[in-house]
Amino acid sequence: MIGSAVPRKEDAALLTGRGTFVDDIHRPGLLHMVYVHSGEAHALITQIDTEAARALPGVVGVWTARDFAELPARPSVPGLERGYLAGDKVHYVGEPVAVVVATDRYLAADAARAVRVEYEPLPVMATVADALAPDAVPIFAPLESNLALEQQVTPHDVADELDASPHRLRARLVNQRCAGAPLEPYGVLADWTGAGPTIWATVQAPHRVRAEIAERFGLARHLVRVIAPDVGGAFGVKSSFMPELFLAPELSRRLGRPVKFVETRGEHMVHTYHGRDQIQEVEVGFDDEGTILALDVTLTVNTGGVPDPVGIALATLTSYMLGGCYRIPKIAARFRSVVTNTTPTASYRGAGRPEASFLIERVVDLVARRLGKDPADVRRVNLVQPGEMPYQTPFEGIVYDEADYPAALDLLLDRLDYAGLREEQERRRADPGAKLLGVGLSTFVEMGGFGPTPLFEQFGYIGGWESANVRLQPDGSAIILVGTAPHGQGHQTALAQIAADELGVPFEAISVLYGDTAVVQEGIGTMGSRGMPVAGNAVRQAAADVAAKARLIAAHMLEAEGDDLVRVEAGFQVKGVPTAEVSLAAVAERSFKPHLLPAGTGLGLECTSYYEPSNLSYPSGAHGCVVEIDRETGHVHVLRYVCVDDCGTVINPMTARGQIHGGVAQGIAQALYEKVSFDADGRPLNASLEDYMLPGMLDLPGYETHHIETKSSFNPLGAKGLGEAGATAAPQAVVNAIVDALAHLGVRDVEMPCTPERVWKAMHHAS
Amino acid sequence: MRVEIVRVEITVNGQPHSREVEPRLLLVHFLRDTLSLTGTHVGCDTSSCGACTVMLDGVAVKSCTVLAAQADGCSVTTVEGLGGPDGLSPVQEGFRQCHGLQCGFCTPGMVMAATALLTERPDPSEQEIRDGLKGNMCRCTGYQMIVESVQWAAANGGAR
């Protein structure tokens, strides 16, 4: 079944409106929780008047920060503990300052509007520049300045190497702030019954959430049950520890009734954490051929008003991936994470790695432009060669697995008809009536398959492994429990395909369950493109162990040795004796008959495996974008988007294609449309889907997808992961295409999102 | 504060319902909270995303933009009203065959909008599909496989 484009097991329920998302769940006596959010970006709270709100019909209560003072802080950067609601001051617009519970969601919203909060405004620092200015005041106590973290990622500098380089250039690149904006906003339903709570939540790591909730409430973990039901997209933003994960169970405990919180979209845009928002200052040294000799990078990350433990250090991952798929001998990297009066930032699809790929791919194009060379040629002279794999990067522990980067680039150029496009570009440049044509390349590599444990522990997880339990039923069908928590990736389908091959059980006779801490053994979750490279291997291993035990029982039933059996469609057969056959169903049933089993054989056919990857995996590929630009308006139209991806073993080509499409769509959207903006007073300028440019059907192109399949030797399945590759590859493919179209006008860069206004200005002010 | 109440008679998926509701109650909340038909989703609060798309007297509408009171006397079809005990409708089956959904949250609205489109245009071009579904947002698929799903449906039974 591996490699088969089988339709998904998930779909029947989702297509008929019978999915179970958090807001679909009702419990008797359900109460609704709503926040009062700050409308100020930086201010002292002088008074909160809840009296009018409490008097409204259906209102059960109104609570402020002091009511939760006994609750230990949310998971935080050590020393920078954050509470649940703003206490004495607010740090950004959208920060929750009070919480209202009522019998109905309309009444709760009425009451939230009736809460009167009085503020004493403080100076607002909505940008990194303002927050680091000499007269800036510290935003987040106990930090004494707004520089929350400054890290030298590499111990050395590359000043000597840059001095020795025949050429050098500098660039300042901006990777703007984006909103994850899954179609289902964040939601939590908590019901504290008896000794502990059950929490249904839109999360990516239910066991980790259980651990954090149990710790806050001083409970043993068996008393806390966390369920991630159907989750309507996440893209990393549902991995942050939002206050509602803790407030809903606490209020359920106090009130003795279930409490539900579901974000509105307007709330999502200011309350759920954003991603990216990185300024990149780069200097690169290179020779006449474009060979890159040294790279010096300073990253500045806007962490927002309340530092998030993941967000504050995501630039570490950016740093590790700065070399891209190139042989760059010396890299120096450092980063700063800066507090500003904006919504906090944390993970968003790719989480730190797209920023790196954007940086190095833009730099390679700048080098090519400076030397007057073709960007494809400059890539070729720098690409790590297949014979050099596994490739040790300049960063300790960052070792790329098997791949053929030059082959991916060659396939891309072939599929693009690169030479033909260059001719067409020249023809159009000469014709004032024609739209300008540009071709952008992005030869990318990113990290997937998160762990292993020593790395993933740094992000607060108990491990970087994943778990799977494979259990045959007495009729030979199988149930698999896996520790991931997917939200669209199709794990029910892909993991069943892997198990079907190992077990010899038909795909249709396998069910995959996940996302419930009371049902599934300890697990890690879904993030960092780890589904297939980590969980896939756990399933494979558990299924193989079950199959091995089934073989022993079958051998006993056929009075043969295990080695003498061969697998046949129905089950097992004695080699060369077609009549000596036993079905897997008969073997499964026999496994529950203790008196008929070989001596010393335990009952049942079941195995739990924990798979710890030996390292990260490194999905890679080459993407190309062809744009045309209207000379009058600066409007960019994506004519073609061509992908060559190497994610190692492809489990399901159809869902793999879906992952690439979705990632590329988000990458194109970052390049052309999306940016979370604030005015100088820290007020959000696009906190709704009317104002934030989430692309629709008419805004995105068709995608042409191709694969190179180089199996990773880092895991038995040979899979590398695919969830984040598109989002990593696409922004710079688009921007490189736009700059390429305008290069003859002297344009060197266009900042994302490349709106018609920005492109037009670049066209008219370049020289 | 006195809460006003209006009585509405709305037929949903062929079943008549008579309820007393607040005048401000949105049709989407009437479907989800009052009738427990949770297939229709809420993805935004500005009528932008289309996750709440249903058919109102045969016309696709965003049910977050319609008051339950406005639907008084009307007939509503939700995603639960498509297909039947014998299986998926052609549009639903097209989405399954062509991987037109990932997380599935936008899907009910997308399926309703696609069904409405195929009712009007049984054999749409790609551009007509993209035009017809431009009011429905999907964050997972990048849309191409949704286009292919609708094309599959058009070739295999259409809006039934």
CSV table of C-alpha atoms in Angstrom, one decimal, chain A residues 337-690:
chain,number,residue,atom,x,y,z
A,337,SER,CA,14.6,38.6,20.2
A,338,VAL,CA,12.9,41.9,20.9
A,339,VAL,CA,9.7,42.6,22.9
A,340,THR,CA,7.3,45.1,21.2
A,341,ASN,CA,3.7,46.1,21.9
A,342,THR,CA,2.2,43.6,19.5
A,343,THR,CA,0.7,40.1,19.6
A,344,PRO,CA,3.3,37.5,20.6
A,345,THR,CA,4.9,35.5,17.8
A,346,ALA,CA,5.7,31.7,17.9
A,347,SER,CA,5.4,28.8,15.5
A,348,TYR,CA,3.9,29.1,12.0
A,349,ARG,CA,4.3,26.4,9.3
A,350,GLY,CA,8.0,25.9,9.0
A,351,ALA,CA,8.7,27.8,12.2
A,352,GLY,CA,12.1,29.4,11.7
A,353,ARG,CA,13.2,27.3,8.7
A,354,PRO,CA,11.3,29.2,5.9
A,355,GLU,CA,13.0,32.4,7.1
A,356,ALA,CA,16.4,30.7,6.6
A,357,SER,CA,15.5,29.4,3.2
A,358,PHE,CA,14.2,32.8,2.2
A,359,LEU,CA,17.4,34.5,3.3
A,360,ILE,CA,19.9,32.2,1.5
A,361,GLU,CA,17.8,31.9,-1.7
A,362,ARG,CA,17.6,35.7,-2.0
A,363,VAL,CA,21.3,36.0,-1.3
A,364,VAL,CA,22.2,33.5,-4.0
A,365,ASP,CA,20.1,35.5,-6.5
A,366,LEU,CA,21.8,38.7,-5.3
A,367,VAL,CA,25.2,37.1,-5.9
A,368,ALA,CA,24.2,36.0,-9.4
A,369,ARG,CA,22.9,39.5,-10.2
A,370,ARG,CA,26.1,41.1,-8.9
A,371,LEU,CA,28.3,38.8,-11.1
A,372,GLY,CA,25.9,39.0,-14.1
A,373,LYS,CA,25.5,35.3,-14.0
A,374,ASP,CA,22.4,33.1,-14.3
A,375,PRO,CA,20.9,32.3,-10.9
A,376,ALA,CA,20.7,28.6,-11.9
A,377,ASP,CA,24.5,28.5,-12.6
A,378,VAL,CA,25.4,30.1,-9.3
A,379,ARG,CA,23.2,27.6,-7.5
A,380,ARG,CA,25.0,24.7,-9.3
A,381,VAL,CA,28.5,25.8,-8.2
A,382,ASN,CA,27.4,25.9,-4.6
A,383,LEU,CA,25.1,22.9,-4.3
A,384,VAL,CA,26.2,20.1,-2.0
A,385,GLN,CA,26.7,17.0,-4.2
A,386,PRO,CA,24.9,13.7,-3.7
A,387,GLY,CA,28.3,12.0,-3.0
A,388,GLU,CA,28.9,14.3,0.0
A,389,MET,CA,25.8,12.9,1.9
A,390,PRO,CA,25.3,12.7,4.7
A,391,TYR,CA,26.6,16.3,4.8
A,392,GLN,CA,27.9,17.9,8.0
A,393,THR,CA,26.9,21.6,7.9
A,394,PRO,CA,29.0,24.2,9.8
A,395,PHE,CA,26.5,23.7,12.7
A,396,GLU,CA,27.3,20.9,15.1
A,397,GLY,CA,24.6,18.1,14.9
A,398,ILE,CA,23.0,19.5,11.8
A,399,VAL,CA,23.8,16.7,9.3
A,400,TYR,CA,21.8,16.5,6.0
A,401,ASP,CA,20.6,13.1,5.0
A,402,GLU,CA,20.7,11.6,1.5
A,403,ALA,CA,19.5,13.8,-1.4
A,404,ASP,CA,20.4,14.8,-4.9
A,405,TYR,CA,20.1,18.6,-4.9
A,406,PRO,CA,21.6,19.0,-8.5
A,407,ALA,CA,19.2,16.4,-9.9
A,408,ALA,CA,16.2,18.3,-8.4
A,409,LEU,CA,17.4,21.6,-9.9
A,410,ASP,CA,18.0,19.9,-13.3
A,411,LEU,CA,14.5,18.4,-13.3
A,412,LEU,CA,13.0,21.7,-12.4
A,413,LEU,CA,14.8,23.6,-15.2
A,414,ASP,CA,13.7,20.9,-17.6
A,415,ARG,CA,10.1,21.1,-16.5
A,416,LEU,CA,10.1,24.9,-16.6
A,417,ASP,CA,11.7,25.0,-20.0
A,418,TYR,CA,14.1,27.4,-18.5
A,419,ALA,CA,15.9,28.3,-21.7
A,420,GLY,CA,12.6,29.0,-23.4
A,421,LEU,CA,11.4,31.2,-20.6
A,422,ARG,CA,14.6,33.3,-20.8
A,423,GLU,CA,14.0,33.8,-24.5
A,424,GLU,CA,10.4,34.8,-23.8
A,425,GLN,CA,11.6,37.2,-21.1
A,426,GLU,CA,13.9,39.0,-23.6
A,427,ARG,CA,11.1,39.1,-26.2
A,428,ARG,CA,8.7,40.7,-23.8
A,429,ARG,CA,11.3,43.2,-22.5
A,430,ALA,CA,11.7,44.4,-26.0
A,431,ASP,CA,7.9,44.8,-26.5
A,432,PRO,CA,6.5,47.7,-24.5
A,433,GLY,CA,3.0,46.4,-24.9
A,434,ALA,CA,3.9,43.0,-23.2
A,435,LYS,CA,3.7,42.2,-19.6
A,436,LEU,CA,7.1,41.6,-18.0
A,437,LEU,CA,8.1,38.0,-17.4
A,438,GLY,CA,10.2,36.7,-14.5
A,439,VAL,CA,11.5,33.3,-13.4
A,440,GLY,CA,12.4,32.6,-9.8
A,441,LEU,CA,14.2,29.6,-8.5
A,442,SER,CA,14.3,28.2,-5.0
A,443,THR,CA,16.6,25.2,-4.3
A,444,PHE,CA,15.7,24.6,-0.7
A,445,VAL,CA,16.3,22.2,2.2
A,446,GLU,CA,14.5,22.3,5.6
A,447,MET,CA,14.3,20.3,8.8
A,448,GLY,CA,11.7,17.6,9.2
A,449,GLY,CA,11.2,14.6,11.4
A,450,PHE,CA,11.4,16.5,14.8
A,451,GLY,CA,13.1,15.0,17.3
A,452,PRO,CA,15.4,13.5,18.3
A,453,THR,CA,14.8,13.7,22.0
A,454,PRO,CA,17.8,15.9,23.0
A,455,LEU,CA,16.6,18.5,20.5
A,456,PHE,CA,12.9,18.3,21.2
A,457,GLU,CA,13.4,18.4,25.0
A,458,GLN,CA,14.6,22.0,24.4
A,459,PHE,CA,11.1,22.9,23.2
A,460,GLY,CA,9.6,21.4,26.4
A,461,TYR,CA,8.6,18.0,25.1
A,462,ILE,CA,9.3,14.8,27.0
A,463,GLY,CA,10.9,13.3,23.9
A,464,GLY,CA,11.3,13.5,20.2
A,465,TRP,CA,10.2,10.0,19.6
A,466,GLU,CA,6.7,8.9,18.6
A,467,SER,CA,4.6,5.9,19.8
A,468,ALA,CA,2.3,3.4,18.1
A,469,ASN,CA,0.3,0.5,19.4
A,470,VAL,CA,-0.8,-2.0,16.9
A,471,ARG,CA,-3.5,-4.5,18.0
A,472,LEU,CA,-5.1,-7.2,15.9
A,473,GLN,CA,-8.7,-7.9,16.7
A,474,PRO,CA,-9.9,-11.5,16.9
A,475,ASP,CA,-11.3,-11.3,13.3
A,476,GLY,CA,-7.9,-10.2,11.9
A,477,SER,CA,-8.7,-6.5,11.5
A,478,ALA,CA,-6.4,-4.0,13.3
A,479,ILE,CA,-6.7,-1.0,15.5
A,480,ILE,CA,-3.7,1.4,15.7
A,481,LEU,CA,-3.2,4.0,18.4
A,482,VAL,CA,-0.7,6.6,17.5
A,483,GLY,CA,0.7,9.5,19.5
A,484,THR,CA,0.4,12.1,16.8
A,485,ALA,CA,-2.4,14.6,16.7
A,486,PRO,CA,-3.0,15.4,13.1
A,487,HIS,CA,-5.2,18.3,11.8
A,488,GLY,CA,-5.6,17.6,8.1
A,489,GLN,CA,-2.5,15.6,7.2
A,490,GLY,CA,-4.4,12.3,6.8
A,491,HIS,CA,-2.6,10.1,9.3
A,492,GLN,CA,-5.6,7.7,9.5
A,493,THR,CA,-4.9,6.9,5.8
A,494,ALA,CA,-1.1,7.1,5.5
A,495,LEU,CA,-0.4,5.2,8.7
A,496,ALA,CA,-2.9,2.5,7.8
A,497,GLN,CA,-1.0,2.1,4.5
A,498,ILE,CA,2.3,1.6,6.3
A,499,ALA,CA,0.7,-0.9,8.7
A,500,ALA,CA,-1.1,-2.8,5.9
A,501,ASP,CA,2.2,-3.6,4.2
A,502,GLU,CA,3.8,-4.8,7.4
A,503,LEU,CA,0.8,-6.8,8.8
A,504,GLY,CA,-0.7,-8.2,5.6
A,505,VAL,CA,-4.0,-6.8,6.8
A,506,PRO,CA,-6.1,-5.1,4.1
A,507,PHE,CA,-6.0,-1.3,4.3
A,508,GLU,CA,-9.8,-1.3,4.7
A,509,ALA,CA,-9.5,-3.5,7.8
A,510,ILE,CA,-7.3,-1.0,9.7
A,511,SER,CA,-8.5,1.9,11.9
A,512,VAL,CA,-6.1,4.5,13.2
A,513,LEU,CA,-7.0,6.4,16.4
A,514,TYR,CA,-5.2,9.4,18.0
A,515,GLY,CA,-5.7,12.5,20.0
A,516,ASP,CA,-7.1,11.2,23.3
A,517,THR,CA,-4.7,10.8,26.3
A,518,ALA,CA,-7.1,8.3,28.0
A,519,VAL,CA,-7.0,6.0,25.0
A,520,VAL,CA,-3.5,6.5,23.4
A,521,GLN,CA,-0.2,5.6,25.1
A,522,GLU,CA,2.1,8.5,25.8
A,523,GLY,CA,2.7,10.4,22.6
A,524,ILE,CA,4.3,13.6,21.4
A,525,GLY,CA,2.2,15.1,18.6
A,526,THR,CA,2.0,16.7,15.2
A,527,MET,CA,4.4,19.5,14.3
A,528,GLY,CA,7.8,19.8,12.6
A,529,SER,CA,6.9,17.5,9.6
A,530,ARG,CA,7.3,14.5,11.9
A,531,GLY,CA,4.3,12.4,11.0
A,532,MET,CA,5.8,10.0,8.5
A,533,PRO,CA,9.5,10.1,9.4
A,534,VAL,CA,8.8,9.5,13.1
A,535,ALA,CA,5.3,8.2,13.7
A,536,GLY,CA,5.4,6.3,10.4
A,537,ASN,CA,8.4,4.4,11.7
A,538,ALA,CA,6.8,3.7,15.1
A,539,VAL,CA,3.8,2.2,13.3
A,540,ARG,CA,6.0,0.2,11.0
A,541,GLN,CA,8.0,-1.2,13.9
A,542,ALA,CA,5.0,-2.1,16.0
A,543,ALA,CA,3.3,-3.7,13.0
A,544,ALA,CA,6.4,-5.7,12.2
A,545,ASP,CA,6.6,-7.0,15.7
A,546,VAL,CA,2.9,-8.1,15.6
A,547,ALA,CA,3.5,-9.7,12.2
A,548,ALA,CA,6.5,-11.6,13.6
A,549,LYS,CA,4.4,-13.0,16.5
A,550,ALA,CA,1.6,-13.9,14.1
A,551,ARG,CA,4.1,-15.9,12.1
A,552,LEU,CA,5.1,-17.9,15.1
A,553,ILE,CA,1.5,-18.8,15.9
A,554,ALA,CA,0.8,-19.6,12.3
A,555,ALA,CA,3.8,-21.9,12.2
A,556,HIS,CA,2.4,-23.7,15.3
A,557,MET,CA,-1.0,-24.0,13.6
A,558,LEU,CA,0.6,-25.4,10.4
A,559,GLU,CA,3.1,-27.6,12.3
A,560,ALA,CA,6.0,-25.9,10.6
A,561,GLU,CA,8.9,-23.6,11.4
A,562,GLY,CA,8.4,-19.9,11.2
A,563,ASP,CA,11.1,-19.6,8.6
A,564,ASP,CA,9.3,-22.1,6.4
A,565,LEU,CA,6.3,-19.9,6.0
A,566,VAL,CA,5.7,-17.4,3.2
A,567,ARG,CA,3.2,-14.5,3.2
A,568,VAL,CA,0.2,-15.0,0.9
A,569,GLU,CA,-2.8,-12.7,0.5
A,570,ALA,CA,-5.0,-14.3,3.1
A,571,GLY,CA,-2.2,-15.1,5.6
A,572,PHE,CA,0.6,-17.6,5.8
A,573,GLN,CA,1.5,-20.7,3.7
A,574,VAL,CA,4.1,-23.4,4.1
A,575,LYS,CA,6.6,-22.7,1.4
A,576,GLY,CA,5.8,-24.8,-1.7
A,577,VAL,CA,2.6,-26.4,-0.1
A,578,PRO,CA,-0.4,-24.4,-1.3
A,579,THR,CA,-2.8,-26.6,0.8
A,580,ALA,CA,-1.0,-25.8,4.0
A,581,GLU,CA,-2.3,-22.3,4.5
A,582,VAL,CA,-3.9,-20.4,7.4
A,583,SER,CA,-5.6,-17.0,7.3
A,584,LEU,CA,-4.5,-14.1,9.4
A,585,ALA,CA,-8.0,-14.0,10.9
A,586,ALA,CA,-7.6,-17.6,12.1
A,587,VAL,CA,-4.2,-16.7,13.5
A,588,ALA,CA,-5.6,-13.7,15.3
A,589,GLU,CA,-8.4,-15.7,16.8
A,590,ARG,CA,-6.0,-18.4,17.8
A,591,SER,CA,-3.9,-15.7,19.6
A,592,PHE,CA,-6.7,-15.5,22.2
A,593,LYS,CA,-6.8,-19.3,22.9
A,594,PRO,CA,-4.2,-19.9,25.6
A,595,HIS,CA,-4.6,-23.7,25.5
A,596,LEU,CA,-3.9,-23.8,21.7
A,597,LEU,CA,-0.8,-21.6,21.7
A,598,PRO,CA,2.8,-22.7,21.6
A,599,ALA,CA,4.2,-23.0,25.2
A,600,GLY,CA,5.3,-19.6,26.6
A,601,THR,CA,3.4,-17.5,24.1
A,602,GLY,CA,1.6,-14.5,25.6
A,603,LEU,CA,-2.0,-13.9,24.7
A,604,GLY,CA,-3.1,-11.6,21.9
A,605,LEU,CA,-1.4,-10.0,18.9
A,606,GLU,CA,-0.4,-6.5,20.1
A,607,CYS,CA,2.7,-4.4,20.3
A,608,THR,CA,3.5,-0.9,21.4
A,609,SER,CA,6.6,0.7,19.9
A,610,TYR,CA,8.4,3.9,20.6
A,611,TYR,CA,10.5,5.1,17.7
A,612,GLU,CA,13.3,7.5,18.4
A,613,PRO,CA,14.8,9.0,15.2
A,614,SER,CA,18.5,9.0,15.0
A,615,ASN,CA,18.4,12.6,13.7
A,616,LEU,CA,16.3,15.2,12.1
A,617,SER,CA,15.4,14.5,8.4
A,618,TYR,CA,16.0,17.1,5.7
A,619,PRO,CA,13.3,17.4,3.0
A,620,SER,CA,14.6,19.3,0.0
A,621,GLY,CA,13.8,20.1,-3.6
A,622,ALA,CA,13.7,22.8,-6.2
A,623,HIS,CA,10.8,25.1,-6.8
A,624,GLY,CA,10.3,27.5,-9.7
A,625,CYS,CA,7.9,30.3,-10.2
A,626,VAL,CA,7.0,32.2,-13.4
A,627,VAL,CA,5.3,35.6,-13.0
A,628,GLU,CA,4.2,38.3,-15.2
A,629,ILE,CA,4.0,41.8,-14.1
A,630,ASP,CA,1.7,44.5,-15.5
A,631,ARG,CA,3.9,47.5,-16.4
A,632,GLU,CA,1.1,50.0,-15.6
A,633,THR,CA,-0.1,48.7,-12.3
A,634,GLY,CA,2.7,46.6,-10.8
A,635,HIS,CA,0.2,43.7,-10.4
A,636,VAL,CA,1.9,40.3,-10.2
A,637,HIS,CA,0.3,37.3,-11.7
A,638,VAL,CA,1.7,33.9,-11.1
A,639,LEU,CA,1.7,32.1,-14.4
A,640,ARG,CA,3.2,28.8,-13.3
A,641,TYR,CA,4.4,27.3,-10.1
A,642,VAL,CA,6.6,24.1,-10.6
A,643,CYS,CA,7.7,21.9,-7.6
A,644,VAL,CA,10.3,19.2,-7.5
A,645,ASP,CA,10.2,17.7,-4.0
A,646,ASP,CA,12.3,15.1,-2.3
A,647,CYS,CA,10.6,14.0,0.8
A,648,GLY,CA,12.1,10.5,0.7
A,649,THR,CA,9.6,7.7,0.6
A,650,VAL,CA,6.2,8.9,-0.5
A,651,ILE,CA,3.5,7.0,1.4
A,652,ASN,CA,0.4,8.4,-0.4
A,653,PRO,CA,1.1,10.4,-3.6
A,654,MET,CA,-2.3,12.1,-3.4
A,655,THR,CA,-2.0,13.4,0.1
A,656,ALA,CA,1.6,14.2,-0.5
A,657,ARG,CA,0.5,16.4,-3.4
A,658,GLY,CA,-2.1,18.0,-1.1
A,659,GLN,CA,0.6,18.8,1.5
A,660,ILE,CA,2.8,20.4,-1.2
A,661,HIS,CA,-0.1,22.4,-2.7
A,662,GLY,CA,-1.1,23.8,0.7
A,663,GLY,CA,2.4,24.7,1.8
A,664,VAL,CA,3.1,26.4,-1.5
A,665,ALA,CA,-0.2,28.3,-1.3
A,666,GLN,CA,0.8,29.7,2.1
A,667,GLY,CA,4.2,30.5,0.8
A,668,ILE,CA,2.8,32.3,-2.3
A,669,ALA,CA,0.4,34.1,0.0
A,670,GLN,CA,3.3,35.3,2.2
A,671,ALA,CA,5.1,36.5,-0.9
A,672,LEU,CA,2.2,38.4,-2.4
A,673,TYR,CA,-0.6,39.0,0.0
A,674,GLU,CA,-0.2,38.5,3.7
A,675,LYS,CA,1.1,40.8,6.4
A,676,VAL,CA,-0.1,41.4,9.9
A,677,SER,CA,0.2,45.2,10.3
A,678,PHE,CA,0.0,47.6,13.2
A,679,ASP,CA,-0.1,51.4,13.3
A,680,ALA,CA,2.3,53.5,15.3
A,681,ASP,CA,0.0,53.1,18.3
A,682,GLY,CA,0.1,49.4,18.1
A,683,ARG,CA,-3.4,49.1,16.8
A,684,PRO,CA,-4.0,46.2,14.4
A,685,LEU,CA,-4.7,47.3,10.9
A,686,ASN,CA,-6.1,44.0,9.5
A,687,ALA,CA,-7.6,42.0,12.3
A,688,SER,CA,-10.3,40.4,10.2
A,689,LEU,CA,-10.6,38.3,7.1
A,690,GLU,CA,-12.0,41.4,5.4
